[in-house]
XYZ file of C-alpha atoms in Angstrom:
459
model
C -21.277 26.957 -1.420
C -19.791 28.144 -4.770
C -20.051 25.361 -7.259
C -18.057 25.415 -10.411
C -18.434 23.025 -13.281
C -16.081 21.555 -15.782
C -16.563 21.060 -19.402
C -16.825 17.574 -20.868
C -13.118 17.691 -22.308
C -11.755 19.037 -19.090
C -13.598 16.461 -17.136
C -12.349 13.556 -19.298
C -8.710 15.105 -19.043
C -8.802 14.984 -15.162
C -9.828 11.215 -15.221
C -7.096 10.355 -18.011
C -4.364 12.108 -15.756
C -5.410 10.381 -12.571
C -5.769 7.004 -14.221
C -2.339 7.412 -15.801
C -0.758 8.196 -12.277
C -2.433 5.181 -10.781
C -1.314 2.892 -13.674
C 2.230 4.155 -13.291
C 2.433 2.878 -9.681
C -0.102 0.340 -9.027
C -0.711 -3.450 -9.871
C -3.779 -4.665 -11.694
C -6.108 -7.551 -11.297
C -5.123 -8.694 -7.802
C -7.169 -9.722 -4.680
C -5.039 -7.366 -2.543
C -6.999 -4.291 -1.683
C -5.955 -0.690 -2.253
C -6.337 1.505 0.812
C -7.730 5.062 0.572
C -7.785 7.793 3.366
C -11.347 9.334 3.217
C -12.166 12.241 5.605
C -15.355 13.279 3.501
C -13.860 16.605 2.296
C -13.853 17.526 -1.187
C -10.445 16.290 -2.205
C -10.806 12.913 -0.689
C -14.268 12.464 -2.159
C -12.956 13.295 -5.608
C -10.157 10.901 -5.118
C -12.559 8.181 -3.850
C -14.651 8.598 -7.115
C -11.753 8.468 -9.288
C -9.997 5.556 -7.584
C -13.120 3.353 -7.388
C -13.620 3.965 -11.139
C -10.192 2.994 -11.859
C -10.555 -0.026 -9.693
C -13.536 -1.377 -11.608
C -11.434 -1.062 -14.803
C -8.285 -2.542 -13.354
C -9.515 -5.254 -11.170
C -8.786 -3.626 -7.832
C -10.721 -3.442 -4.540
C -10.812 -0.015 -2.583
C -10.949 -0.014 1.146
C -11.715 3.697 2.509
C -10.381 4.347 5.884
C -11.938 7.162 7.971
C -10.462 8.599 11.220
C -12.759 10.007 13.752
C -10.328 12.340 15.823
C -12.980 13.187 18.414
C -12.215 16.871 18.148
C -15.316 18.210 16.722
C -18.984 17.665 17.839
C -19.963 16.679 14.394
C -17.241 14.219 13.772
C -19.522 11.217 14.103
C -21.807 12.636 11.544
C -18.909 13.282 9.355
C -17.855 9.515 9.701
C -21.418 8.371 8.925
C -21.214 10.650 5.742
C -17.906 9.012 4.694
C -19.264 5.610 5.086
C -22.358 6.298 3.008
C -20.200 7.955 0.329
C -17.685 5.214 0.245
C -20.297 2.450 -0.056
C -22.111 4.386 -2.727
C -19.013 4.525 -4.730
C -18.502 0.742 -4.402
C -15.683 0.798 -1.911
C -15.428 -1.145 1.330
C -15.161 0.981 4.431
C -13.607 1.056 7.927
C -14.226 3.620 10.541
C -11.185 4.333 12.739
C -11.173 6.376 16.223
C -8.388 8.275 17.862
C -9.295 7.501 21.494
C -7.695 8.653 24.706
C -6.709 11.958 25.968
C -5.710 14.769 23.605
C -2.566 16.805 24.175
C -3.053 20.663 25.194
C -0.198 21.636 22.934
C 0.949 20.481 19.436
C -2.670 19.142 18.744
C -2.335 19.398 14.992
C 0.860 17.360 14.841
C -0.404 14.784 17.349
C -3.637 14.494 15.334
C -1.668 14.072 12.164
C 0.497 11.331 13.768
C -2.377 9.592 15.122
C -4.307 9.692 11.951
C -1.339 8.090 10.013
C -0.849 5.536 12.644
C -4.431 4.407 12.607
C -4.599 4.369 8.803
C -1.245 2.510 8.527
C -2.322 -0.274 11.046
C -5.803 -0.697 9.454
C -4.201 -0.783 5.907
C -1.638 -3.431 6.917
C -4.630 -5.419 8.653
C -6.530 -5.201 5.320
C -3.637 -6.513 3.372
C -2.934 -3.436 1.579
C 0.586 -2.301 0.459
C -0.379 1.299 -0.668
C -2.580 3.925 0.704
C -4.005 6.764 -1.484
C -4.013 10.310 0.032
C -5.858 13.196 -1.412
C -3.155 16.034 -1.219
C -3.376 18.583 -4.017
C -1.287 21.151 -5.531
C -2.762 23.666 -3.212
C -1.566 21.672 -0.140
C 1.984 21.725 -1.394
C 1.774 25.528 -1.747
C 0.186 25.943 1.724
C 2.897 23.708 3.219
C 5.675 25.726 1.493
C 4.206 29.075 2.816
C 4.172 27.524 6.253
C 7.713 26.439 6.021
C 8.607 30.018 5.029
C 7.172 31.156 8.216
C 8.907 28.640 10.319
C 6.861 25.564 10.539
C 8.675 22.216 10.754
C 7.030 20.366 7.944
C 8.330 17.696 5.607
C 7.805 17.963 1.814
C 4.880 16.059 0.226
C 5.781 13.542 -2.471
C 3.705 11.686 -4.704
C 5.128 8.405 -3.829
C 6.736 7.771 -0.332
C 6.777 5.541 2.640
C 4.395 5.912 5.409
C 5.691 8.556 7.730
C 4.960 6.433 11.012
C 7.168 3.796 12.304
C 6.750 0.910 12.898
C 3.019 0.832 12.055
C 3.782 1.884 8.649
C 6.307 -0.769 7.867
C 6.095 -1.937 4.254
C 3.435 0.697 3.290
C 3.790 3.381 0.569
C 1.587 6.208 0.190
C 0.410 7.608 -3.179
C -0.874 11.059 -3.749
C -2.118 10.992 -7.489
C -3.884 14.426 -7.126
C -0.777 16.441 -6.449
C -0.819 18.042 -9.926
C -4.429 19.072 -9.479
C -5.921 22.187 -8.034
C -8.632 22.173 -5.258
C -11.263 24.227 -7.091
C -11.166 22.164 -10.336
C -11.560 19.112 -8.229
C -14.617 20.465 -6.616
C -15.982 21.608 -9.977
C -15.491 18.011 -11.136
C -17.522 16.777 -7.932
C -20.143 19.445 -8.755
C -20.616 18.193 -12.190
C -21.462 14.792 -10.896
C -23.975 15.992 -8.311
C -21.636 15.008 -5.475
C -21.649 16.329 -1.905
C -18.669 16.671 0.464
C -17.937 18.178 3.856
C -16.428 21.419 4.447
C -14.672 21.513 7.891
C -14.912 24.850 9.551
C -11.398 24.448 10.996
C -9.979 24.903 7.433
C -11.115 28.673 7.661
C -10.024 29.125 11.329
C -7.010 31.617 11.567
C -5.653 29.892 14.853
C -4.318 27.152 12.610
C -1.433 27.716 10.432
C -2.661 25.767 7.437
C -5.859 27.752 7.577
C -3.823 31.217 7.538
C -1.640 29.879 4.621
C -4.922 29.005 2.713
C -6.243 32.462 3.299
C -3.159 34.059 2.206
C -3.128 32.023 -1.037
C -6.810 32.791 -1.546
C -6.217 36.458 -1.311
C -3.712 36.475 -4.080
C -0.694 37.565 -1.874
C 1.215 34.439 -3.271
C 0.690 32.341 -6.317
C 0.188 28.637 -5.619
C 1.962 27.521 -8.733
C 5.025 29.456 -7.736
C 5.202 27.895 -4.275
C 4.309 24.497 -5.531
C 7.194 24.545 -8.184
C 9.653 24.829 -5.283
C 8.802 21.431 -3.842
C 9.595 18.042 -5.350
C 7.172 15.288 -5.852
C 9.651 12.572 -5.295
C 11.939 10.769 -7.534
C 15.643 9.953 -7.684
C 18.215 12.666 -8.301
C 21.412 10.536 -8.841
C 24.189 9.189 -6.614
C 23.766 10.040 -3.026
C 26.763 8.321 -1.390
C 25.175 5.067 0.014
C 27.110 2.088 -0.760
C 25.525 -0.977 0.924
C 23.054 -1.796 3.660
C 22.535 -5.023 5.800
C 20.670 -5.933 8.869
C 23.427 -4.715 11.162
C 25.294 -1.869 9.404
C 25.150 0.717 6.792
C 28.063 1.761 4.687
C 28.422 5.194 3.102
C 30.891 7.299 1.515
C 32.200 10.699 2.581
C 30.212 12.430 -0.048
C 27.026 11.153 1.122
C 24.309 13.695 1.102
C 22.208 15.235 3.980
C 19.004 13.681 2.917
C 20.593 10.260 2.492
C 22.492 10.329 5.634
C 19.402 11.410 7.615
C 17.534 8.434 6.287
C 20.366 6.034 7.056
C 20.690 7.288 10.753
C 16.852 6.992 11.329
C 16.597 3.585 9.769
C 19.663 2.142 11.465
C 18.636 3.679 14.747
C 15.165 2.335 14.570
C 13.331 5.513 15.353
C 10.981 7.771 13.564
C 12.425 11.256 13.984
C 14.837 12.686 11.527
C 17.989 14.443 12.950
C 17.814 18.163 13.505
C 19.689 20.280 10.623
C 22.319 21.717 12.608
C 23.633 18.411 14.136
C 23.151 16.687 10.677
C 25.234 19.399 9.062
C 27.836 19.178 11.638
C 28.393 15.425 10.895
C 28.494 16.170 7.135
C 31.113 18.941 7.649
C 33.418 16.508 9.684
C 32.920 13.801 6.799
C 33.823 16.110 4.051
C 36.720 17.535 6.132
C 38.220 14.191 6.093
C 38.091 13.925 9.921
C 38.213 10.410 11.587
C 35.628 10.433 14.326
C 32.860 8.505 16.142
C 29.430 10.080 16.998
C 25.973 9.252 17.886
C 22.970 10.555 16.415
C 19.306 9.189 16.203
C 20.336 6.305 18.145
C 22.908 5.284 15.646
C 26.713 5.425 15.854
C 28.550 6.843 12.861
C 32.380 5.899 12.633
C 34.574 7.548 9.984
C 38.084 6.073 9.702
C 39.963 6.756 6.421
C 37.636 6.322 3.409
C 35.284 4.065 5.279
C 31.919 5.460 7.035
C 29.828 2.872 8.921
C 26.588 3.243 10.850
C 25.407 0.824 13.379
C 22.799 0.724 16.290
C 24.309 2.392 19.247
C 23.762 -0.182 22.115
C 23.825 2.382 24.853
C 20.991 4.261 23.338
C 18.568 1.305 23.866
C 18.402 2.488 27.493
C 16.888 5.845 26.707
C 14.620 5.334 23.751
C 11.143 4.168 23.609
C 11.820 1.738 20.755
C 12.549 -1.062 23.221
C 11.985 -1.337 27.029
C 15.065 0.125 28.647
C 17.185 -2.798 30.036
C 14.263 -5.064 29.799
C 12.948 -7.890 27.740
C 10.189 -7.707 25.326
C 7.742 -10.603 25.504
C 6.747 -12.177 22.239
C 2.842 -13.076 21.950
C 2.294 -16.199 20.025
C 1.174 -15.611 16.331
C 1.535 -11.898 16.672
C 4.194 -9.900 14.887
C 6.176 -7.944 17.404
C 8.485 -5.208 16.331
C 11.687 -4.818 18.498
C 13.709 -1.656 18.554
C 12.237 -0.631 15.319
C 14.727 -2.886 13.550
C 13.430 -6.426 13.817
C 10.001 -8.177 13.512
C 9.583 -11.277 15.689
C 6.768 -13.916 15.461
C 6.778 -16.956 17.928
C 4.737 -19.972 17.420
C 4.516 -20.848 21.026
C 4.570 -18.789 24.372
C 7.595 -18.397 26.573
C 9.856 -16.417 24.369
C 11.169 -12.757 24.766
C 13.883 -10.800 23.100
C 16.356 -8.401 24.376
C 19.690 -6.712 23.304
C 22.866 -8.576 23.389
C 24.807 -5.863 25.370
C 26.114 -7.421 28.468
C 24.712 -10.883 27.826
C 26.964 -12.158 24.950
C 28.956 -14.261 27.273
C 25.867 -16.182 28.221
C 25.512 -17.274 24.582
C 26.771 -20.694 23.235
C 30.074 -20.991 21.533
C 28.327 -21.518 18.210
C 26.179 -18.537 18.694
C 29.175 -16.247 19.813
C 31.185 -17.511 16.814
C 28.095 -16.362 14.545
C 27.949 -13.005 16.270
C 31.414 -12.529 15.554
C 30.541 -12.105 11.985
C 29.276 -8.439 12.808
C 31.436 -5.592 13.566
C 32.157 -5.217 17.134
C 30.295 -2.011 17.624
C 27.115 -3.732 16.272
C 27.214 -6.862 18.366
C 25.858 -5.229 21.712
C 22.610 -4.013 19.920
C 21.816 -7.255 18.133
C 18.701 -9.017 19.569
C 18.987 -12.267 21.412
C 16.123 -14.567 22.428
C 15.404 -15.533 25.964
C 13.458 -18.812 26.717
C 11.456 -18.776 30.034
C 12.324 -21.627 32.415
C 15.947 -20.952 32.458
C 16.945 -22.243 29.020
C 19.470 -19.501 28.516
C 19.939 -17.019 25.633
C 20.083 -17.969 21.934
C 20.348 -16.006 18.630
C 17.751 -18.116 17.131
C 15.135 -20.312 18.672
C 12.700 -23.124 17.334
C 9.345 -21.757 16.200
C 10.641 -18.027 16.367
C 10.832 -16.206 13.153
C 12.853 -13.020 12.712
C 12.588 -10.501 9.987
C 15.113 -7.502 9.613
C 13.529 -4.293 8.872
C 16.285 -1.888 8.263
C 17.207 -2.746 4.671
C 13.632 -2.628 3.340
C 12.868 0.478 5.229
C 15.954 2.214 3.790
C 15.187 0.914 0.292
C 11.697 2.526 0.482
C 13.045 5.775 2.145
C 15.637 6.055 -0.564
C 13.140 5.736 -3.674
C 14.388 2.411 -4.629
C 10.825 1.267 -4.907
C 8.870 2.849 -7.881
C 5.982 0.347 -8.264
C 3.625 -1.517 -5.937
C 5.096 -4.907 -7.435
C 8.463 -3.840 -6.217
C 7.380 -4.246 -2.553
C 7.892 -7.638 -0.786
C 5.218 -9.806 -1.754
C 5.231 -11.910 1.550
C 7.098 -11.652 4.810
C 10.518 -12.907 4.066
C 11.316 -14.677 7.286
C 14.525 -16.161 7.787
C 14.204 -19.699 9.106
C 14.888 -19.795 12.623
C 17.547 -22.769 12.245
C 19.461 -20.975 9.538
C 22.591 -18.869 10.221
C 21.228 -15.748 11.855
C 23.682 -13.139 10.482
C 24.080 -12.262 6.837
C 23.327 -8.916 4.967
C 19.833 -9.143 3.455
C 20.526 -7.002 0.345
C 22.684 -4.257 -1.208
C 21.638 -0.851 -2.404
C 23.820 1.091 -4.715
C 23.954 4.848 -4.974
C 20.302 5.355 -3.879
C 18.232 8.526 -4.433
C 16.955 11.005 -1.808
C 14.583 10.622 0.881
C 12.252 13.094 2.710
C 9.782 13.172 5.586
C 6.211 13.097 4.548
C 3.773 15.812 5.453
C 0.081 15.612 5.835
C -2.713 18.130 6.751
C -6.216 17.951 8.138
C -9.464 16.522 6.345
C -9.913 17.999 2.966
C-alpha cells in the first residue's frame, strides 16, 4: 500500500478544519452521544480519530456503528477490526448486520438503503440526533461522474436529514470531510501509524462507483472540477413555501422544483421523490396559472387561483406500504409506532389500533366530527382515527395514547431550516391525548432547498 505523509503544519491544518466544521454544527458538553458510521476503511477511520479527539475536548461521547452486509467472506473480520479500532480510539461500538435474503438486482442500492436504515435505528436507540459520515471531495466527484453517465444518485450535502424514512426521523447526517481529499486523509492516518481496510470492491469495474474512481485516478477528469458542480447544502433564498401544518402544506405558484418535491414526499409520508418529468409537469401547470387537482407521491396538490395546497390523498393509502391497505395498525404498549409515515403513536396500554378516517368519519362522536371539520375536506379522509378493542368505537384521541405529527418537523429538516444540533427537538413533543387534536404545529416561511442524500460503500 502506498503511504503518504503530511508535514506537521498540514496535519494541524486538517485537524483545525475538521474541528471547526464540527463546532459549527454540534453541541458541546452533553451526555447525548454522537453517532459515527465506521466501515473500517481509510476515510471512516480518519473521521473516527478526528471525531474522538474533538469529543474529548468538547465533552462528547462517540458511538461508532458498523454494518456487516454479509456480502464478503471477510466481512466478519472487517467488523472485528472496526470494533478494535473504535475502542482503541476511545469510542463505544455497536455491530449491526444486514440479515435475510439479498436481491439479485439493484444490490448496491439495496445495501445502501439497508446500511442507512440500520445505522438510523441504532443511532436513535442510542439517543443520538446526529450521525457522522466520512464522505470526501472524491466521493462528490465520483457521484457527479456517475450522474453524468445516467446514474440516479442524489447529491451529497454536508448537513442533511437521514435519507431513510421513518427509521431516520429526527436524525441529521453531518459529513465534515467533504472538503478533504482521500489521499491526504490516508497520508494523515499513515503519519499516525494507523491501519485501515482496503475493500477490493472499490477496484471492481463491475460497480459504477469503482469505474468512476478509476476514471478520476487516470486523470481523465479532475475531481475538483466535478466537485465544484455539486453543492454541500445551505439555503439559497425564497423557495415558495408559505406554511406547513400536520394536515396540509401551503405553497405559492412560484415554488421551486426541489421544495415542491420535498413537500410532496413529506405530506405523502413516503420516501421516494417524484420523477423529474412528472414533477416538471406539475410546475409547468402551476406557473401557467392553471387550476387543477393532481396526485403525486401520495399527496394531492390543488391549485385554485393563488392558493396551492397539498394534503395526503386518502385513496393512496390503499396502495402504499406506509400503512396496511384498508386495515388497522395495532399499537404495541410503550413502543413508538409510525403510521403512514406522518404520525407517531405510543399507547400506554394494549387494545388500541389506528386507521384512516376515510369511510369511518360518520362513526365518530359529534365532538370529534366537529374537531375534524377544522381540516380542509380533502384532508379529513387521511386523518388517523383510533380504534379501541372491545367495541368502544372510533375516537380522534384516546386516554393514554400519545400522537406526534411528523410532517412539519420532517419538512423543516428537508428544507434546511435546522442548521445546528441544538435546533432539533430536544424531546418528543407529544400532544396530550385529551387536548384538541387538530391544530397546525408550526409555520415555515420561505424555506431553502432540499435534496436527496447519497451514500457509497465502505471507505
